[in-house]
Amino acid sequence: MKNQEELRELPDKDLKERLDAEVIELNQLRINHTITPLDNSGLLREKRRNIARIKTELRARELKKDQ
């Protein structure tokens, strides 16, 4: 994920699709990590943070609509 501006430019539908994809990838990484340790376990942290960034942007848009 490049930066926050990239997320702000995407429409809601694309953000939700990206969120679903990130969650699936995180779950797959967790499964793989329990079976055999990952070479770069920092990927788990990166995926969690990307998910949080996407959820934050979606929530900000939701709040903006309510105003």
XYZ file of N, CA, C and O in Angstrom:
268
model
N 0.845 -1.161 0.000
C 0.000 0.000 0.000
C 0.897 1.232 0.000
O 1.762 1.371 0.846
N 0.657 2.109 -0.929
C 1.519 3.273 -1.084
C 1.370 4.248 0.080
O 2.272 4.440 0.856
N 0.211 4.864 0.192
C -0.002 5.843 1.257
C -1.487 6.122 1.421
O -2.328 5.569 0.717
N -1.800 6.999 2.345
C -3.182 7.328 2.640
C -3.887 7.992 1.464
O -5.078 7.794 1.263
N -3.172 8.792 0.694
C -3.794 9.485 -0.434
C -4.333 8.506 -1.463
O -5.360 8.754 -2.087
N -3.639 7.395 -1.638
C -4.107 6.374 -2.574
C -5.470 5.838 -2.127
O -6.358 5.629 -2.945
N -5.635 5.659 -0.822
C -6.912 5.169 -0.299
C -8.014 6.200 -0.468
O -9.163 5.855 -0.733
N -7.683 7.449 -0.292
C -8.692 8.503 -0.374
C -9.236 8.659 -1.786
O -10.361 9.122 -1.964
N -8.458 8.281 -2.784
C -8.879 8.429 -4.168
C -9.799 7.302 -4.629
O -10.525 7.464 -5.600
N -9.787 6.176 -3.922
C -10.580 5.029 -4.340
C -12.048 5.183 -3.938
O -12.350 5.722 -2.877
N -12.955 4.683 -4.772
C -14.371 4.699 -4.389
C -14.645 3.674 -3.284
O -13.842 2.772 -3.034
N -15.790 3.810 -2.631
C -16.142 2.933 -1.514
C -16.119 1.454 -1.907
O -15.638 0.611 -1.162
N -16.651 1.162 -3.065
C -16.732 -0.234 -3.516
C -15.335 -0.853 -3.611
O -15.105 -1.972 -3.146
N -14.388 -0.117 -4.197
C -13.028 -0.624 -4.327
C -12.349 -0.779 -2.970
O -11.589 -1.722 -2.749
N -12.639 0.144 -2.067
C -12.067 0.043 -0.722
C -12.573 -1.205 -0.013
O -11.797 -1.899 0.652
N -13.854 -1.484 -0.141
C -14.415 -2.673 0.504
C -13.838 -3.943 -0.098
O -13.549 -4.902 0.631
N -13.634 -3.949 -1.413
C -13.022 -5.106 -2.065
C -11.581 -5.287 -1.597
O -11.143 -6.406 -1.335
N -10.854 -4.183 -1.475
C -9.467 -4.254 -1.014
C -9.411 -4.733 0.434
O -8.535 -5.509 0.797
N -10.368 -4.288 1.249
C -10.434 -4.726 2.642
C -10.648 -6.234 2.714
O -9.944 -6.922 3.462
N -11.584 -6.744 1.928
C -11.838 -8.182 1.906
C -10.595 -8.955 1.472
O -10.252 -9.977 2.070
N -9.907 -8.451 0.463
C -8.699 -9.118 -0.025
C -7.599 -9.116 1.039
O -6.921 -10.134 1.238
N -7.443 -7.998 1.735
C -6.415 -7.903 2.777
C -6.711 -8.861 3.932
O -5.808 -9.500 4.459
N -7.981 -8.969 4.314
C -8.358 -9.875 5.404
C -8.080 -11.322 5.007
O -7.541 -12.100 5.805
N -8.411 -11.673 3.779
C -8.149 -13.031 3.299
C -6.647 -13.314 3.288
O -6.201 -14.381 3.729
N -5.864 -12.359 2.805
C -4.409 -12.539 2.772
C -3.835 -12.670 4.179
O -2.949 -13.490 4.420
N -4.340 -11.855 5.120
C -3.867 -11.936 6.496
C -4.174 -13.303 7.088
O -3.310 -13.915 7.731
N -5.392 -13.794 6.883
C -5.753 -15.104 7.409
C -4.877 -16.203 6.812
O -4.448 -17.112 7.521
N -4.600 -16.104 5.525
C -3.748 -17.100 4.872
C -2.320 -17.040 5.421
O -1.700 -18.069 5.659
N -1.815 -15.820 5.629
C -0.478 -15.671 6.198
C -0.411 -16.252 7.602
O 0.581 -16.893 7.969
N -1.460 -16.033 8.397
C -1.488 -16.583 9.754
C -1.466 -18.104 9.734
O -0.766 -18.738 10.526
N -2.243 -18.688 8.835
C -2.267 -20.154 8.722
C -0.886 -20.662 8.318
O -0.360 -21.615 8.908
N -0.303 -20.037 7.311
C 1.031 -20.440 6.860
C 2.067 -20.273 7.958
O 2.975 -21.093 8.095
N 1.932 -19.228 8.746
C 2.898 -18.941 9.807
C 2.807 -19.972 10.933
O 3.818 -20.299 11.554
N 1.614 -20.487 11.194
C 1.497 -21.500 12.240
C 2.077 -22.833 11.798
O 2.602 -23.580 12.627
N 1.989 -23.128 10.521
C 2.515 -24.387 10.007
C 4.039 -24.320 9.921
O 4.737 -25.157 10.485
N 4.528 -23.348 9.196
C 5.972 -23.126 9.103
C 6.219 -21.637 9.252
O 5.554 -20.837 8.586
N 7.133 -21.238 10.116
C 7.375 -19.807 10.331
C 7.714 -19.079 9.027
O 8.431 -19.592 8.179
N 7.166 -17.886 8.897
C 7.426 -17.073 7.711
C 8.846 -16.521 7.766
O 9.387 -16.278 8.842
N 9.420 -16.315 6.602
C 10.743 -15.696 6.538
C 10.679 -14.266 7.045
O 11.569 -13.795 7.736
N 9.614 -13.580 6.684
C 9.435 -12.191 7.088
C 8.114 -12.069 7.844
O 7.063 -11.854 7.253
N 8.167 -12.206 9.148
C 6.943 -12.153 9.943
C 6.396 -10.733 10.037
O 5.281 -10.532 10.527
N 7.133 -9.753 9.570
C 6.657 -8.377 9.531
C 5.492 -8.187 8.575
O 4.783 -7.193 8.649
N 5.292 -9.144 7.681
C 4.162 -9.072 6.756
C 2.836 -9.109 7.508
O 1.880 -8.463 7.099
N 2.799 -9.866 8.593
C 1.572 -9.936 9.394
C 1.224 -8.551 9.942
O 0.078 -8.112 9.872
N 2.215 -7.875 10.465
C 2.016 -6.531 11.017
C 1.586 -5.559 9.921
O 0.681 -4.748 10.106
N 2.222 -5.663 8.759
C 1.898 -4.783 7.636
C 0.449 -4.978 7.183
O -0.272 -4.005 6.944
N 0.011 -6.232 7.086
C -1.364 -6.519 6.678
C -2.355 -5.974 7.694
O -3.378 -5.395 7.331
N -2.078 -6.165 8.996
C -2.970 -5.651 10.032
C -3.085 -4.134 9.943
O -4.178 -3.570 10.081
N -1.983 -3.481 9.711
C -1.993 -2.022 9.621
C -2.730 -1.546 8.378
O -3.434 -0.535 8.407
N -2.552 -2.259 7.264
C -3.276 -1.895 6.044
C -4.779 -2.036 6.247
O -5.549 -1.184 5.799
N -5.188 -3.097 6.933
C -6.604 -3.300 7.227
C -7.121 -2.146 8.078
O -8.194 -1.598 7.827
N -6.348 -1.751 9.075
C -6.752 -0.643 9.943
C -6.861 0.660 9.157
O -7.788 1.446 9.372
N -5.943 0.894 8.242
C -5.987 2.113 7.430
C -7.253 2.155 6.570
O -7.906 3.196 6.441
N -7.576 1.019 5.970
C -8.757 0.956 5.107
C -10.024 1.156 5.939
O -10.913 1.917 5.558
N -10.095 0.500 7.092
C -11.273 0.656 7.951
C -11.401 2.093 8.441
O -12.521 2.620 8.534
N -10.291 2.734 8.732
C -10.319 4.125 9.177
C -10.864 5.028 8.084
O -11.691 5.908 8.342
N -10.427 4.824 6.860
C -10.907 5.639 5.745
C -12.400 5.407 5.503
O -13.146 6.356 5.278
N -12.839 4.158 5.562
C -14.262 3.865 5.375
C -15.100 4.520 6.473
O -16.162 5.084 6.198
N -14.625 4.476 7.700
C -15.353 5.083 8.818
C -15.393 6.604 8.676
O -16.423 7.236 8.940
N -14.297 7.206 8.240
C -14.260 8.653 8.050
C -15.273 9.072 6.985
O -15.956 10.091 7.132
N -15.384 8.292 5.931
C -16.363 8.601 4.881
C -17.784 8.453 5.407
O -18.663 9.238 5.078
N -17.997 7.427 6.219
C -19.318 7.201 6.796
C -19.719 8.383 7.689
O -20.846 8.858 7.633
N -18.797 8.853 8.502
C -19.072 9.988 9.379
C -19.299 11.258 8.584
O -20.116 12.105 8.948
N -18.563 11.416 7.496
C -18.696 12.602 6.661
C -20.077 12.651 6.004
O -20.667 13.724 5.866
N -20.615 11.490 5.625
C -21.944 11.421 5.015
C -23.019 11.815 6.011
O -24.027 12.398 5.647
N -22.814 11.474 7.281
C -23.818 11.744 8.307
C -23.937 13.224 8.651
O -24.950 13.662 9.176
N -22.918 13.991 8.365
C -22.941 15.409 8.748
C -23.791 16.236 7.849
O -24.160 16.139 6.844
